[in-house]
mmCIF file of C-alpha atoms in Angstrom:
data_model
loop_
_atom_site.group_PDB
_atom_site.id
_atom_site.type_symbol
_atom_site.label_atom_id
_atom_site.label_comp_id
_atom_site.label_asym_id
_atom_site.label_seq_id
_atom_site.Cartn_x
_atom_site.Cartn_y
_atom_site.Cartn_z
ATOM 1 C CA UNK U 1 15.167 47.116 30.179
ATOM 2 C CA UNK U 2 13.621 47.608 27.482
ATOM 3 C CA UNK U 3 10.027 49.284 26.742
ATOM 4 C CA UNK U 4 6.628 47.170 25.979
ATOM 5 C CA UNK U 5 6.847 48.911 22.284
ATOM 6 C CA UNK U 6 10.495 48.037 21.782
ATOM 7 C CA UNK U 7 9.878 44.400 22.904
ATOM 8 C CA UNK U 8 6.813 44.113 20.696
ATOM 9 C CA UNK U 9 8.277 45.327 17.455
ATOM 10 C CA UNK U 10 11.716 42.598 18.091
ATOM 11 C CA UNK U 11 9.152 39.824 18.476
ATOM 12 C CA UNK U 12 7.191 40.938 15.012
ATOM 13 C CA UNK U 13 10.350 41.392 13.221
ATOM 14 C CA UNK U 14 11.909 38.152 14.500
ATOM 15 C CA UNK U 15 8.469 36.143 13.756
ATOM 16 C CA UNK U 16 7.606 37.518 10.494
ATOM 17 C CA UNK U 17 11.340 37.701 8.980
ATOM 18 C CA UNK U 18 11.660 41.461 8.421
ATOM 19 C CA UNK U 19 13.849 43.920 9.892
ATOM 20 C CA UNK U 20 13.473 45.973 13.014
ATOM 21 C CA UNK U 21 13.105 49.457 11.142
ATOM 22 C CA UNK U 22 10.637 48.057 8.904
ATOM 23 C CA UNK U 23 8.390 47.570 11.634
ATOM 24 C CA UNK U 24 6.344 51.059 12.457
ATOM 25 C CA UNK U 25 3.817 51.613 14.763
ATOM 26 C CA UNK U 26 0.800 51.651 12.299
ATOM 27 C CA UNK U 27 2.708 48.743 10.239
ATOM 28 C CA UNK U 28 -0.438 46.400 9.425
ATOM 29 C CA UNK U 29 0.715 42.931 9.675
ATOM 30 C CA UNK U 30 -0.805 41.302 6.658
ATOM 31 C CA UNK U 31 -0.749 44.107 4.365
ATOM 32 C CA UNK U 32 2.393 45.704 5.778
ATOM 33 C CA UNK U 33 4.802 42.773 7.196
ATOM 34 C CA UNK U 34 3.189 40.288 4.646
ATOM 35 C CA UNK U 35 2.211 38.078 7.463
ATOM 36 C CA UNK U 36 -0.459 34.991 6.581
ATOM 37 C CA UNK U 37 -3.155 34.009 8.914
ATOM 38 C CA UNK U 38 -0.469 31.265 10.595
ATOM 39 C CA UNK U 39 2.176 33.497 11.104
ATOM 40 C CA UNK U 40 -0.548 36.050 12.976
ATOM 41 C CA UNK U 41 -1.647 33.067 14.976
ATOM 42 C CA UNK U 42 2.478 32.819 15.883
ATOM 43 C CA UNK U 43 2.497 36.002 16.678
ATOM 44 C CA UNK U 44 -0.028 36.203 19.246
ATOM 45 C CA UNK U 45 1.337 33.214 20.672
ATOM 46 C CA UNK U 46 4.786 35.054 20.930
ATOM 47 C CA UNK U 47 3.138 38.099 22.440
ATOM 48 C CA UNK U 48 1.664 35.348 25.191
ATOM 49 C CA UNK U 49 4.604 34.044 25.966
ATOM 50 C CA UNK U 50 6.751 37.416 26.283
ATOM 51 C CA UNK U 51 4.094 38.692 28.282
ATOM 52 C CA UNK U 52 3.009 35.906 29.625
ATOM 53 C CA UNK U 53 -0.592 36.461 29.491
ATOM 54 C CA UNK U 54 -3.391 34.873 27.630
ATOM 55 C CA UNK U 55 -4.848 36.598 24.515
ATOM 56 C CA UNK U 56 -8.684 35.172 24.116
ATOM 57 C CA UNK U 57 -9.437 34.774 20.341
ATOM 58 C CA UNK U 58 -11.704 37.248 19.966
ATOM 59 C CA UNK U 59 -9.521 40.168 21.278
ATOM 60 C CA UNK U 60 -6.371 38.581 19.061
ATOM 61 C CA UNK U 61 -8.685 38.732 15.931
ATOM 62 C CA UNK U 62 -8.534 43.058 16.830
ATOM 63 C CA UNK U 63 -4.423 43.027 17.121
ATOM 64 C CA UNK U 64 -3.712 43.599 13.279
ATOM 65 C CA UNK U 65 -1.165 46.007 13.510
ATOM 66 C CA UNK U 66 2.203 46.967 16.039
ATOM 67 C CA UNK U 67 0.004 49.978 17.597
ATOM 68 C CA UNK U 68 -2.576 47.713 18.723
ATOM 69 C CA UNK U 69 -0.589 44.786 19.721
ATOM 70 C CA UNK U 70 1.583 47.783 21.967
ATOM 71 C CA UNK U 71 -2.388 49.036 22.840
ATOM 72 C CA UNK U 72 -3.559 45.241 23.524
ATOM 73 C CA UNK U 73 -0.483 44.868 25.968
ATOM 74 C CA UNK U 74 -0.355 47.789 27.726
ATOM 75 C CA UNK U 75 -3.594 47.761 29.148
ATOM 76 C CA UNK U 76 -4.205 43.662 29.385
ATOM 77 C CA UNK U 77 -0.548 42.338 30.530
ATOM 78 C CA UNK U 78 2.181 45.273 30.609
ATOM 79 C CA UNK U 79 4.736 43.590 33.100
ATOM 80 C CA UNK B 1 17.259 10.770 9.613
ATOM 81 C CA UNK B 2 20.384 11.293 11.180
ATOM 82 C CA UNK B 3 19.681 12.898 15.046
ATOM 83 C CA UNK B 4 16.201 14.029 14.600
ATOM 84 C CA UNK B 5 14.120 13.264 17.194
ATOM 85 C CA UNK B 6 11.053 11.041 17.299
ATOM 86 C CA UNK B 7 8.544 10.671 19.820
ATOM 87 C CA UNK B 8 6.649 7.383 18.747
ATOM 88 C CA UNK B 9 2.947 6.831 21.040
ATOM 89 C CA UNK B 10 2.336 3.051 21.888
ATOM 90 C CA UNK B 11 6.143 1.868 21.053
ATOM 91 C CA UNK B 12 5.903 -0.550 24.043
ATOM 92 C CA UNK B 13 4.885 -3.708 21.164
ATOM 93 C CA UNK B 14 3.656 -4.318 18.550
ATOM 94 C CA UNK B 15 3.945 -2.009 15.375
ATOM 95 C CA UNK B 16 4.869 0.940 17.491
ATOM 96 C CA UNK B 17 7.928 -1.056 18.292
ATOM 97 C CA UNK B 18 8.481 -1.817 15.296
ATOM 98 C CA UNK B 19 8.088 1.592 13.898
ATOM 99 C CA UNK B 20 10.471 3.076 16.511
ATOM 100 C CA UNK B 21 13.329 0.636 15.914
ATOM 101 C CA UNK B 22 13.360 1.209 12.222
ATOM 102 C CA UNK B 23 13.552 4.960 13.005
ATOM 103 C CA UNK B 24 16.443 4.335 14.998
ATOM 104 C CA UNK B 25 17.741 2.149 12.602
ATOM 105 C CA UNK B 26 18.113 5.209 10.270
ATOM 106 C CA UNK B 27 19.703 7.172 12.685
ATOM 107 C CA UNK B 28 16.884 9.085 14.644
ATOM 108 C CA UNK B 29 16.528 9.553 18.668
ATOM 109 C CA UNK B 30 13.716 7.611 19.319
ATOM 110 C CA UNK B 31 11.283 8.725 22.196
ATOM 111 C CA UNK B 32 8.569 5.696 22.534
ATOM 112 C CA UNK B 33 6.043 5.983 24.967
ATOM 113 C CA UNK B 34 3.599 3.454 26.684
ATOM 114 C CA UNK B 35 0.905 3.192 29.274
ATOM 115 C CA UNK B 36 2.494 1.908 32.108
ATOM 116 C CA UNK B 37 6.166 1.688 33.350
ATOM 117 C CA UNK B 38 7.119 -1.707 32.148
ATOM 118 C CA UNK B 39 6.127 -0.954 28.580
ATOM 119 C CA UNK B 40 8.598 2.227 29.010
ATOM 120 C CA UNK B 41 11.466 -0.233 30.412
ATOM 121 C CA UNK B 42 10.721 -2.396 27.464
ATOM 122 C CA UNK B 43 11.183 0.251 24.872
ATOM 123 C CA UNK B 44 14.438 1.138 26.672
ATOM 124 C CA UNK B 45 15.701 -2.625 26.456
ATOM 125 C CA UNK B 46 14.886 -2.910 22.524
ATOM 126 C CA UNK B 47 16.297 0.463 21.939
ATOM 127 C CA UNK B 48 19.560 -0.132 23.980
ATOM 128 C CA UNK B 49 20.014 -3.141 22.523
ATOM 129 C CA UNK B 50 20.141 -2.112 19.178
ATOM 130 C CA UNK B 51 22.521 0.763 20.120
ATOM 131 C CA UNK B 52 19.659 3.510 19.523
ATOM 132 C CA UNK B 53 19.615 6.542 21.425
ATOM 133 C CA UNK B 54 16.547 7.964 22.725
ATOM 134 C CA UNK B 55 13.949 6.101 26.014
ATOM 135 C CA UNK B 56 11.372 4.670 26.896
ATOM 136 C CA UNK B 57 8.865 6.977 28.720
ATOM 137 C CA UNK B 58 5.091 6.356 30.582
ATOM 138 C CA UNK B 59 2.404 8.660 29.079
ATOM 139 C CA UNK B 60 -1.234 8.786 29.160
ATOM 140 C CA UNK B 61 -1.862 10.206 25.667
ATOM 141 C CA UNK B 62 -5.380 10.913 27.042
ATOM 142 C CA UNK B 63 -3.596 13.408 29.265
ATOM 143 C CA UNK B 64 -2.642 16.846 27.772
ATOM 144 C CA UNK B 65 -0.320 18.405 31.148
ATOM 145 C CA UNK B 66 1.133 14.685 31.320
ATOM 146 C CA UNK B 67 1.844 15.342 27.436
ATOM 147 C CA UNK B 68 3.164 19.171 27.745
ATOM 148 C CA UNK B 69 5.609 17.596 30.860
ATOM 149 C CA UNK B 70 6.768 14.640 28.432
ATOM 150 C CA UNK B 71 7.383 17.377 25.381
ATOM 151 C CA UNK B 72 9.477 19.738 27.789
ATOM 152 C CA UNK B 73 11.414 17.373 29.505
ATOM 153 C CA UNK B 74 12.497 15.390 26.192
ATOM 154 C CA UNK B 75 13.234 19.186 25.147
ATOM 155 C CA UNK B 76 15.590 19.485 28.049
ATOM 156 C CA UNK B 77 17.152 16.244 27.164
ATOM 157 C CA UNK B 78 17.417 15.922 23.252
ATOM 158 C CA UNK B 79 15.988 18.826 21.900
ATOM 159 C CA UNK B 80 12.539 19.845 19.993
ATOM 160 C CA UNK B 81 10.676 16.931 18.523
ATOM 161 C CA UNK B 82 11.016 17.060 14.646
ATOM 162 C CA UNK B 83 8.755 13.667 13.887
ATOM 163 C CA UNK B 84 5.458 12.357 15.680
ATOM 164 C CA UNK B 85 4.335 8.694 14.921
ATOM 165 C CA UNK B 86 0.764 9.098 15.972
ATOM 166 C CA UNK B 87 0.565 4.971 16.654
ATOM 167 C CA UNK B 88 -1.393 4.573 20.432
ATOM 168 C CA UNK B 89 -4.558 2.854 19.354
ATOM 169 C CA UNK B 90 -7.007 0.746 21.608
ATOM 170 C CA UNK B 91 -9.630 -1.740 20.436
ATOM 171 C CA UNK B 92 -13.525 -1.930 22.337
ATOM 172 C CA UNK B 93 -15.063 -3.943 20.000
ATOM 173 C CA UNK B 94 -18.807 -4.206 19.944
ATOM 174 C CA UNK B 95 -21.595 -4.693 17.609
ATOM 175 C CA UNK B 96 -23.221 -1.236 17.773
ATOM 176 C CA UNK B 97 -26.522 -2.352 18.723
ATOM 177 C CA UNK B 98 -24.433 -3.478 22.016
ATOM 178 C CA UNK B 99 -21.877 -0.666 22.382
ATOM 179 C CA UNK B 100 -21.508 1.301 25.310
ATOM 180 C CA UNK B 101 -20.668 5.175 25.181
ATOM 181 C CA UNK B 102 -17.825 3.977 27.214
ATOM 182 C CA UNK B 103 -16.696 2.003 24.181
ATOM 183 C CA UNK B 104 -17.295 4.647 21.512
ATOM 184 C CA UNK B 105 -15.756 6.955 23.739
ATOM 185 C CA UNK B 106 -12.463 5.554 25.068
ATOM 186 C CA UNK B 107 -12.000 4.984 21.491
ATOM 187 C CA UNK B 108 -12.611 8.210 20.325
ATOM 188 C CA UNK B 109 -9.848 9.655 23.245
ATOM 189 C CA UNK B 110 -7.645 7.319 22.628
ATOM 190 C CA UNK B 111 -7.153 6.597 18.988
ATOM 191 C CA UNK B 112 -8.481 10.226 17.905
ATOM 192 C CA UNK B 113 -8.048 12.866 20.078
ATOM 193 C CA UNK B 114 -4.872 11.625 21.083
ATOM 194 C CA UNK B 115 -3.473 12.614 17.428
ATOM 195 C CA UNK B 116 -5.074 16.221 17.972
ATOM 196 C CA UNK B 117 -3.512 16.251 21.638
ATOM 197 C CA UNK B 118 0.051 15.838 20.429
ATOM 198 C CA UNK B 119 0.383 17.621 17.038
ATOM 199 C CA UNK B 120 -1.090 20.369 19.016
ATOM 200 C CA UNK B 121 1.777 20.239 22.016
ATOM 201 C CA UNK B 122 4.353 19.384 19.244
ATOM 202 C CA UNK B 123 3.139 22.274 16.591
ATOM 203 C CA UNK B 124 4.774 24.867 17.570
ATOM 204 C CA UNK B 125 7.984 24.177 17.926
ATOM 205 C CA UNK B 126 8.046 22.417 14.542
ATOM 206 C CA UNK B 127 6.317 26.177 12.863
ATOM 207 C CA UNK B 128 9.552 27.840 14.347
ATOM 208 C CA UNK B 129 11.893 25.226 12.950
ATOM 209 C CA UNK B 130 10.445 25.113 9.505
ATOM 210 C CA UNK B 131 10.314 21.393 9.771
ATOM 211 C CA UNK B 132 8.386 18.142 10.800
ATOM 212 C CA UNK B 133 6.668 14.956 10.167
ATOM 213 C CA UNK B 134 3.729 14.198 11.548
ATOM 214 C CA UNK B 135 2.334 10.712 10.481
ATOM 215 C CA UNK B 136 -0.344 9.144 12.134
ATOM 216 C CA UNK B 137 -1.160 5.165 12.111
ATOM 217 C CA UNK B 138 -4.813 4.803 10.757
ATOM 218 C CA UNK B 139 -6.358 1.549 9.617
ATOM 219 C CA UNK B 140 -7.706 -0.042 6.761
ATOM 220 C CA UNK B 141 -10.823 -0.396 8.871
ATOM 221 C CA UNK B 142 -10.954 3.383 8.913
ATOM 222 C CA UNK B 143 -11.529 2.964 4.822
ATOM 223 C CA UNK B 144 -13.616 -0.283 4.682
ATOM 224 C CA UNK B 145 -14.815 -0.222 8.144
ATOM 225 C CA UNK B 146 -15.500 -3.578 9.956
ATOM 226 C CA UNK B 147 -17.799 -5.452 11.977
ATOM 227 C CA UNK B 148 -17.935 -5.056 15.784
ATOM 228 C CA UNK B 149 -15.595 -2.422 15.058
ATOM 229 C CA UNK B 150 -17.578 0.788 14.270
ATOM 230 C CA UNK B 151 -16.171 2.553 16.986
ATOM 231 C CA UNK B 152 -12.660 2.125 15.727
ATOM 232 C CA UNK B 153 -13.516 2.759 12.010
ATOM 233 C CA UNK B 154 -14.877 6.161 12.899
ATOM 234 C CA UNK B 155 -12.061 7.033 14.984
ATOM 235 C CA UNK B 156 -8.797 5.499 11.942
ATOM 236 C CA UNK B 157 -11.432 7.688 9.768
ATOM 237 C CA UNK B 158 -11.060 10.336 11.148
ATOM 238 C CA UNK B 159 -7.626 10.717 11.344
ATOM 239 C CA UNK B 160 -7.885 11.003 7.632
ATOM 240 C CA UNK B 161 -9.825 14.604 8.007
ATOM 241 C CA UNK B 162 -8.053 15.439 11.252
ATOM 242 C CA UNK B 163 -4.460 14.927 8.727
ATOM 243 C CA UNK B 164 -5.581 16.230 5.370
ATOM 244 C CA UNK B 165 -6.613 19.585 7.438
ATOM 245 C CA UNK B 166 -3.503 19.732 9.571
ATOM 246 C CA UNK B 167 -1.771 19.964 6.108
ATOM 247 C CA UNK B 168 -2.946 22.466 4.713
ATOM 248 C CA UNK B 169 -2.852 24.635 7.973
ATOM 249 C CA UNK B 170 1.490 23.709 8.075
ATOM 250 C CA UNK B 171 2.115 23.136 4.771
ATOM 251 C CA UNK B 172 3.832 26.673 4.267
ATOM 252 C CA UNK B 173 6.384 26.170 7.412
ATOM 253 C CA UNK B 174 7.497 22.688 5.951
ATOM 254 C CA UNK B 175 5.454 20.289 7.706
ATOM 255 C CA UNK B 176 3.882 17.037 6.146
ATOM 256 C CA UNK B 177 1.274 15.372 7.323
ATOM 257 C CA UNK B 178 0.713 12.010 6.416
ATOM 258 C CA UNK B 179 -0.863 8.637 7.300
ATOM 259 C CA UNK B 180 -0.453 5.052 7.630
ATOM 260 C CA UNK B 181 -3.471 2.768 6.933
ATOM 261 C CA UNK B 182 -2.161 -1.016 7.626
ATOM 262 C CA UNK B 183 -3.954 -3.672 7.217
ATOM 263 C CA UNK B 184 -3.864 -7.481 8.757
ATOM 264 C CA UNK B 185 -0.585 -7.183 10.961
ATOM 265 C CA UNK B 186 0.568 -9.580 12.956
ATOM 266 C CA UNK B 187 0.500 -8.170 16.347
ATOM 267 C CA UNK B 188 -1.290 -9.024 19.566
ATOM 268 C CA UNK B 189 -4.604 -6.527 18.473
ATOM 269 C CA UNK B 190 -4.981 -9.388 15.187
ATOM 270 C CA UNK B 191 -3.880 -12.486 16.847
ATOM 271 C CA UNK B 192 -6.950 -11.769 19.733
ATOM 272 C CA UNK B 193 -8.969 -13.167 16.754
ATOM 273 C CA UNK B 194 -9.746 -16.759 16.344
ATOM 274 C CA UNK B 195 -7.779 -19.199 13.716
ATOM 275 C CA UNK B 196 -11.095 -18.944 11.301
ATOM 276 C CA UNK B 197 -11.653 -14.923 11.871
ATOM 277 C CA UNK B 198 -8.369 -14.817 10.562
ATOM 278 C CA UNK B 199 -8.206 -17.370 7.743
ATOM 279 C CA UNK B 200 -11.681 -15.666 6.404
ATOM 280 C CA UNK B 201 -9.716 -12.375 6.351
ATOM 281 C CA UNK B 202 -6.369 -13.807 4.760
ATOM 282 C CA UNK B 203 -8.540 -14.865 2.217
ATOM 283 C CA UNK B 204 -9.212 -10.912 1.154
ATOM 284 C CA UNK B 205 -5.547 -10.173 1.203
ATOM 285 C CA UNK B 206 -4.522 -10.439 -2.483
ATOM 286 C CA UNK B 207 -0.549 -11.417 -1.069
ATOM 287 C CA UNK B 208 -2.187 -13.944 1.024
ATOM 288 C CA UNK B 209 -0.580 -13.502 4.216
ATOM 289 C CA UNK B 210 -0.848 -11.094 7.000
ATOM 290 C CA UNK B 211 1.688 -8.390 7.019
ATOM 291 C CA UNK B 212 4.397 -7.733 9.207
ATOM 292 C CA UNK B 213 5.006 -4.885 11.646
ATOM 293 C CA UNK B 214 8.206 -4.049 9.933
ATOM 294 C CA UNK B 215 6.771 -3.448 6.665
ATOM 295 C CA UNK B 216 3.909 -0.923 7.940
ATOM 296 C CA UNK B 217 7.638 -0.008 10.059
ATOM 297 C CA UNK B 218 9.428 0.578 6.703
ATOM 298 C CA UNK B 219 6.533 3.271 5.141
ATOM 299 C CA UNK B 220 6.658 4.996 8.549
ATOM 300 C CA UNK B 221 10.177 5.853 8.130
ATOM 301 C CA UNK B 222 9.862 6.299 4.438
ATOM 302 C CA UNK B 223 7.315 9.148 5.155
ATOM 303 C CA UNK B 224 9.182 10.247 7.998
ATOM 304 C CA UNK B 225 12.497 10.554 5.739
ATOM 305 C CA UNK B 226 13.375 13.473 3.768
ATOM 306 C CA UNK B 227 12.815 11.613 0.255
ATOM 307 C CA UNK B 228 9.122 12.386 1.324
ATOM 308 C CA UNK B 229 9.274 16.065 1.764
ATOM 309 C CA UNK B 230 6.670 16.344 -0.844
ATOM 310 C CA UNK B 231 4.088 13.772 -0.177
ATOM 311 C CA UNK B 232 1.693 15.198 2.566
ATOM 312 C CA UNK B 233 -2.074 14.975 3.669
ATOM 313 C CA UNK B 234 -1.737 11.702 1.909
ATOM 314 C CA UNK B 235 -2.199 7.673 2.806
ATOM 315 C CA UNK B 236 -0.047 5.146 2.273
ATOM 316 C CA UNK B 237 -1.597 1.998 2.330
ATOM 317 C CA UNK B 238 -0.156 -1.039 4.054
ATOM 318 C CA UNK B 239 -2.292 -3.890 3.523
ATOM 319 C CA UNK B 240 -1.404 -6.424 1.082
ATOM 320 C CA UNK B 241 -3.697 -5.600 -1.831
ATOM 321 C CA UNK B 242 -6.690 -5.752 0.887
ATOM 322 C CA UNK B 243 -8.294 -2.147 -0.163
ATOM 323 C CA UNK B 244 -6.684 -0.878 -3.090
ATOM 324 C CA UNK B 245 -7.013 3.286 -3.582
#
């Protein structure tokens, strides 16, 4: 099985079209990944269904890099 | 259109029918939806009989886990939905010194928020593919509004927004969104109106005659068609010269 991090950083390289070693822990989705404000809203909704939690807006508007999506789900969902 | 699937809203008569025969007609799977069960059989006799593949299936459009069921169980059996005719619409006509909130309201769920309902449910799946068609049926009324219809006119208006927005927020994962305005069809909604209500509004239709479900039909599938994979938050109007943009 895989870790939370591992899982995280397949999901942001699958949604955002990049490859898996171009994805780092403090990787910044917009400025990093080149992600626009859809593909961050896709992203979050990956993240939900993976984890299968719910991410309110206002805590998804903090998750703008890898770290804090792996932050976000370790101590919100993390199953 | 060959195999993409279409889920058409209010296919049970009318220019929904129409709209999802000509969509099968050009090769799509053709989902159409009604109210109750016999409008579902119905769609499944006119699409059968025209050798179409795709069902008839009951859905409350005012219903989003009824909608989320329909999406994943037409998922299980034909795949994602790639194009959503937008076409349930309701009349409560009233002058608006009379109207009810019952009247502005079922037609705001109905005709509006129904739209919102399933692009929402549909959205996602067409982001991942990098492809749909939305189009939603508006009205001329929703441009030149109408009296006793107020209610109705706000709600075909509004689709206009509800569209131009949705376009720009998809536009960069390939999805148009588009709409229909018609204007005097011959369905059951115009023939409700008496022989002089009608002949008074034939009179404003430049080609003289009240148009057919097939021809608002034949833009619906134009849009929905890949020739139109540059035309989006637009309005085609179907209405015989009636309003002219």
């Amino acid at each position: 099985m895989e870790n939370i991090e591992q899982r995280i950083k397949k999901i942001v390289a699958e949604q955002l079209g990049v490859k898996e070693e171009e994805v780092k822990n403090e990787s910044s989705f917009v400025n990093d990944l080149g992600a626009d404000s859809l593909d961050t809203v896709e992203l979050v909704m990956a993240l939900e269904e993976e984890f299968e939690c719910e991410i309110p807006d206002e805590q998804a508007e903090k998750i703008n890099t890898v770290q804090e999506a792996i932050d976000y789900v370790n101590s919100n969902a993390g199953n | 259109m060959d195999n993409k699937i279409a889920l058409v809203t209010g296919a049970s008569r009318g220019i929904g029918q129409a709209i999802a025969q000509k969509l099968g007609q050009h090769g799509a799977i053709v989902i159409g939806t009604a109210t109750m069960q016999h409008g579902a059989e119905a769609i499944n006799q006119y699409l059968s009989k025209a050798n179409i593949q795709g069902m008839g299936i009951v859905l409350n459009v005012n219903d989003t886990d009824q909608i989320n069921s329909v999406i994943a169980s037409i998922r299980e059996k034909y795949g994602e939905i790639e194009i959503l005719v937008n076409n349930a619409g309701i009349t409560r006509d009233n002058l608006l010194v009379r109207m009810k909130d019952e009247e502005w309201d079922d037609i705001m769920e109905t005709n509006l928020k129904s739209a919102f309902r399933l692009s929402r449910a549909v959205l996602r799946a067409m982001m991942k593919a990098r492809y749909g068609r939305i189009i939603n049926i508006s009205s001329v009324v929703g441009v030149i509004g109408n009296i006793g219809q107020a209610n109705y006119a706000a709600a075909k208006a509004g689709m206009f927004g509800f569209s131009k927005s949705l376009a720009r927020e998809v536009g960069s994962r390939n999805i148009t969104v588009n709409c229909i305005a018609p204007g005097f069809i011959d369905t059951d909604m115009t023939r409700a109106l008496s022989d002089d209500q009608q002949q008074s509004l034939i009179q404003h239709v430049p080609l003289g005659r009240l148009g057919r479900s097939e021809e608002v039909a034949s833009a619906v599938a134009f849009l929905a068609s890949s020739a139109a994979g540059y035309i989006t938050g637009s309005t085609l109007h179907v209405n015989g010269g009636m309003y002219m943009d």
